[in-house]
Amino acid sequence: MLEEDLTALDEQTGSRSRSHAVLRHLERAGRLRQVRRGVYVLTDAAGGSRVDVLDLIAASTPDPYLVSGGRALQFHGLTDQHFRRVHVLAPSQRRAWSWRGDEVRYVRTADSLRQGAVRTRKTLARVATPARAIADSLSHPRWGVTLSQVVEAVDISLVRDARFAESLAAEAARQRDHSLARRLGLLVGRIGGDDAARPFLSLRGDGKASTPLLAGGPAGGLIDPRWRVRVNVDFDRLLEHRVIA
């Protein structure tokens, strides 16, 4: 139930004050739970609800917006980690809110949000494509997706779709971030081979400064001459997800 739904309730109660009184009564009785201001969820007789956080985002966040980062990777089955923090890209800043242990954080962006979303029967929420979710996760390490998890997501995606590298390169080109393109090119090359990484070559830019593979990581590491990326982490450790226990 959203704030705008109160108009229909007003017709039944006769006034807005009576409508709010009804809501308060339902909350005290455990049949209604407030998610955040203006957003309520009806509960069953046991006080539970099957409403998912993505459903609430879809119902309460005005377009355009895009769920990206770790929760999008999880949605696409590209990680076995559960990300409790849900990052939602939006053109304006909105207050964070929580639902059943999940925290929804809005990230203000001037980037286009009309594209890069998948259509699925699983949810009405606008969820980033695998390519965008990977690119955003790599670009924003503070969102909580580790480099190892990004590598695993790239690895799984390349196995699922032989042309995924092209989609990932197209996303890097759209974001116009040469450092991102270099890092993605190196990852795809190390995981899928030089041919798979070829679409990233034209996106490297002309800058000669090296880009660290692990943002905020050690200053040392060999520089990959093709991608001008300083590999400041043991790459074998990034592939540990391939080891079958």
PDB file of C-alpha atoms in Angstrom, residues 130-242:
ATOM      1  CA  PRO A 130      24.633  -8.921 -16.040  1.00  0.00           C
ATOM      2  CA  ALA A 131      27.062  -6.731 -18.015  1.00  0.00           C
ATOM      3  CA  ARG A 132      26.009  -3.545 -16.272  1.00  0.00           C
ATOM      4  CA  ALA A 133      25.933  -5.195 -12.847  1.00  0.00           C
ATOM      5  CA  ILE A 134      29.505  -6.447 -13.327  1.00  0.00           C
ATOM      6  CA  ALA A 135      30.754  -3.096 -14.622  1.00  0.00           C
ATOM      7  CA  ASP A 136      29.082  -1.178 -11.784  1.00  0.00           C
ATOM      8  CA  SER A 137      30.408  -3.616  -9.181  1.00  0.00           C
ATOM      9  CA  LEU A 138      33.952  -3.215 -10.470  1.00  0.00           C
ATOM     10  CA  SER A 139      33.638   0.574 -10.651  1.00  0.00           C
ATOM     11  CA  HIS A 140      32.228   0.919  -7.129  1.00  0.00           C
ATOM     12  CA  PRO A 141      34.168  -1.364  -4.747  1.00  0.00           C
ATOM     13  CA  ARG A 142      32.523   0.364  -1.772  1.00  0.00           C
ATOM     14  CA  TRP A 143      29.281  -1.350  -2.747  1.00  0.00           C
ATOM     15  CA  GLY A 144      30.723  -4.490  -1.180  1.00  0.00           C
ATOM     16  CA  VAL A 145      31.371  -6.734  -4.201  1.00  0.00           C
ATOM     17  CA  THR A 146      34.918  -8.074  -3.969  1.00  0.00           C
ATOM     18  CA  LEU A 147      37.208  -8.420  -6.964  1.00  0.00           C
ATOM     19  CA  SER A 148      37.020 -12.199  -6.555  1.00  0.00           C
ATOM     20  CA  GLN A 149      33.230 -12.034  -6.834  1.00  0.00           C
ATOM     21  CA  VAL A 150      33.493  -9.877  -9.959  1.00  0.00           C
ATOM     22  CA  VAL A 151      35.905 -12.388 -11.504  1.00  0.00           C
ATOM     23  CA  GLU A 152      33.544 -15.250 -10.682  1.00  0.00           C
ATOM     24  CA  ALA A 153      30.629 -13.372 -12.271  1.00  0.00           C
ATOM     25  CA  VAL A 154      32.644 -12.740 -15.436  1.00  0.00           C
ATOM     26  CA  ASP A 155      33.725 -16.385 -15.545  1.00  0.00           C
ATOM     27  CA  ILE A 156      30.168 -17.697 -15.204  1.00  0.00           C
ATOM     28  CA  SER A 157      28.847 -15.226 -17.784  1.00  0.00           C
ATOM     29  CA  LEU A 158      31.466 -16.169 -20.379  1.00  0.00           C
ATOM     30  CA  VAL A 159      30.549 -19.837 -19.971  1.00  0.00           C
ATOM     31  CA  ARG A 160      26.835 -19.117 -20.287  1.00  0.00           C
ATOM     32  CA  ASP A 161      27.082 -16.845 -23.319  1.00  0.00           C
ATOM     33  CA  ALA A 162      29.847 -17.034 -25.923  1.00  0.00           C
ATOM     34  CA  ARG A 163      29.186 -13.401 -26.885  1.00  0.00           C
ATOM     35  CA  PHE A 164      29.042 -12.010 -23.377  1.00  0.00           C
ATOM     36  CA  ALA A 165      32.389 -10.257 -23.759  1.00  0.00           C
ATOM     37  CA  GLU A 166      30.835  -8.136 -26.507  1.00  0.00           C
ATOM     38  CA  SER A 167      27.990  -7.113 -24.197  1.00  0.00           C
ATOM     39  CA  LEU A 168      30.468  -6.257 -21.460  1.00  0.00           C
ATOM     40  CA  ALA A 169      32.594  -4.218 -23.862  1.00  0.00           C
ATOM     41  CA  ALA A 170      29.493  -2.378 -25.076  1.00  0.00           C
ATOM     42  CA  GLU A 171      28.684  -1.471 -21.459  1.00  0.00           C
ATOM     43  CA  ALA A 172      32.244  -0.239 -20.882  1.00  0.00           C
ATOM     44  CA  ALA A 173      31.996   1.869 -24.041  1.00  0.00           C
ATOM     45  CA  ARG A 174      28.684   3.307 -22.908  1.00  0.00           C
ATOM     46  CA  GLN A 175      30.183   4.327 -19.587  1.00  0.00           C
ATOM     47  CA  ARG A 176      33.160   5.954 -21.391  1.00  0.00           C
ATOM     48  CA  ASP A 177      35.568   4.865 -18.692  1.00  0.00           C
ATOM     49  CA  HIS A 178      38.961   3.857 -20.096  1.00  0.00           C
ATOM     50  CA  SER A 179      40.201   2.524 -16.753  1.00  0.00           C
ATOM     51  CA  LEU A 180      37.127   0.319 -16.430  1.00  0.00           C
ATOM     52  CA  ALA A 181      37.594  -0.953 -19.991  1.00  0.00           C
ATOM     53  CA  ARG A 182      41.246  -1.823 -19.332  1.00  0.00           C
ATOM     54  CA  ARG A 183      40.451  -3.727 -16.149  1.00  0.00           C
ATOM     55  CA  LEU A 184      37.561  -5.592 -17.798  1.00  0.00           C
ATOM     56  CA  GLY A 185      39.727  -6.340 -20.834  1.00  0.00           C
ATOM     57  CA  LEU A 186      42.418  -7.845 -18.652  1.00  0.00           C
ATOM     58  CA  LEU A 187      39.889  -9.923 -16.689  1.00  0.00           C
ATOM     59  CA  VAL A 188      38.191 -11.237 -19.825  1.00  0.00           C
ATOM     60  CA  GLY A 189      41.580 -11.970 -21.421  1.00  0.00           C
ATOM     61  CA  ARG A 190      42.857 -13.875 -18.413  1.00  0.00           C
ATOM     62  CA  ILE A 191      39.603 -15.815 -18.033  1.00  0.00           C
ATOM     63  CA  GLY A 192      38.403 -16.321 -21.597  1.00  0.00           C
ATOM     64  CA  GLY A 193      41.486 -15.728 -23.740  1.00  0.00           C
ATOM     65  CA  ASP A 194      42.804 -12.937 -25.956  1.00  0.00           C
ATOM     66  CA  ASP A 195      40.165 -13.430 -28.654  1.00  0.00           C
ATOM     67  CA  ALA A 196      37.372 -12.904 -26.122  1.00  0.00           C
ATOM     68  CA  ALA A 197      39.037  -9.699 -24.915  1.00  0.00           C
ATOM     69  CA  ARG A 198      39.503  -8.233 -28.399  1.00  0.00           C
ATOM     70  CA  PRO A 199      36.402  -5.949 -28.222  1.00  0.00           C
ATOM     71  CA  PHE A 200      38.060  -4.030 -25.361  1.00  0.00           C
ATOM     72  CA  LEU A 201      41.231  -3.093 -27.264  1.00  0.00           C
ATOM     73  CA  SER A 202      39.744   0.021 -28.857  1.00  0.00           C
ATOM     74  CA  LEU A 203      38.415   1.185 -25.474  1.00  0.00           C
ATOM     75  CA  ARG A 204      41.770   1.421 -23.667  1.00  0.00           C
ATOM     76  CA  GLY A 205      42.266   5.125 -24.305  1.00  0.00           C
ATOM     77  CA  ASP A 206      45.546   6.919 -24.907  1.00  0.00           C
ATOM     78  CA  GLY A 207      46.626   7.446 -21.305  1.00  0.00           C
ATOM     79  CA  LYS A 208      49.978   5.903 -20.404  1.00  0.00           C
ATOM     80  CA  ALA A 209      49.441   5.729 -16.633  1.00  0.00           C
ATOM     81  CA  SER A 210      48.738   2.252 -15.334  1.00  0.00           C
ATOM     82  CA  THR A 211      45.455   1.350 -13.680  1.00  0.00           C
ATOM     83  CA  PRO A 212      45.511  -0.848 -10.555  1.00  0.00           C
ATOM     84  CA  LEU A 213      43.460  -4.003 -10.957  1.00  0.00           C
ATOM     85  CA  LEU A 214      42.469  -3.963  -7.292  1.00  0.00           C
ATOM     86  CA  ALA A 215      41.355  -0.433  -6.453  1.00  0.00           C
ATOM     87  CA  GLY A 216      42.851   0.628  -3.142  1.00  0.00           C
ATOM     88  CA  GLY A 217      45.112  -2.437  -3.137  1.00  0.00           C
ATOM     89  CA  PRO A 218      48.914  -2.726  -2.855  1.00  0.00           C
ATOM     90  CA  ALA A 219      51.067  -0.324  -4.863  1.00  0.00           C
ATOM     91  CA  GLY A 220      53.239  -3.132  -6.236  1.00  0.00           C
ATOM     92  CA  GLY A 221      52.571  -5.664  -8.965  1.00  0.00           C
ATOM     93  CA  LEU A 222      53.587  -6.223 -12.564  1.00  0.00           C
ATOM     94  CA  ILE A 223      52.038  -4.055 -15.259  1.00  0.00           C
ATOM     95  CA  ASP A 224      50.301  -5.907 -18.065  1.00  0.00           C
ATOM     96  CA  PRO A 225      51.627  -4.102 -21.172  1.00  0.00           C
ATOM     97  CA  ARG A 226      48.603  -4.862 -23.316  1.00  0.00           C
ATOM     98  CA  TRP A 227      46.062  -3.412 -20.917  1.00  0.00           C
ATOM     99  CA  ARG A 228      48.272  -1.022 -18.917  1.00  0.00           C
ATOM    100  CA  VAL A 229      46.858  -2.539 -15.747  1.00  0.00           C
ATOM    101  CA  ARG A 230      48.974  -3.102 -12.646  1.00  0.00           C
ATOM    102  CA  VAL A 231      48.110  -6.592 -11.432  1.00  0.00           C
ATOM    103  CA  ASN A 232      48.442  -5.854  -7.720  1.00  0.00           C
ATOM    104  CA  VAL A 233      46.781  -9.068  -6.531  1.00  0.00           C
ATOM    105  CA  ASP A 234      47.515 -12.769  -6.943  1.00  0.00           C
ATOM    106  CA  PHE A 235      45.330 -13.619  -9.927  1.00  0.00           C
ATOM    107  CA  ASP A 236      45.287 -17.322  -9.097  1.00  0.00           C
ATOM    108  CA  ARG A 237      43.493 -16.483  -5.865  1.00  0.00           C
ATOM    109  CA  LEU A 238      40.815 -14.688  -7.862  1.00  0.00           C
ATOM    110  CA  LEU A 239      40.066 -17.983  -9.613  1.00  0.00           C
ATOM    111  CA  GLU A 240      39.675 -20.065  -6.456  1.00  0.00           C
ATOM    112  CA  HIS A 241      35.950 -20.423  -7.162  1.00  0.00           C
ATOM    113  CA  ARG A 242      36.931 -22.924  -9.876  1.00  0.00           C
TER     114      ARG A 242
END
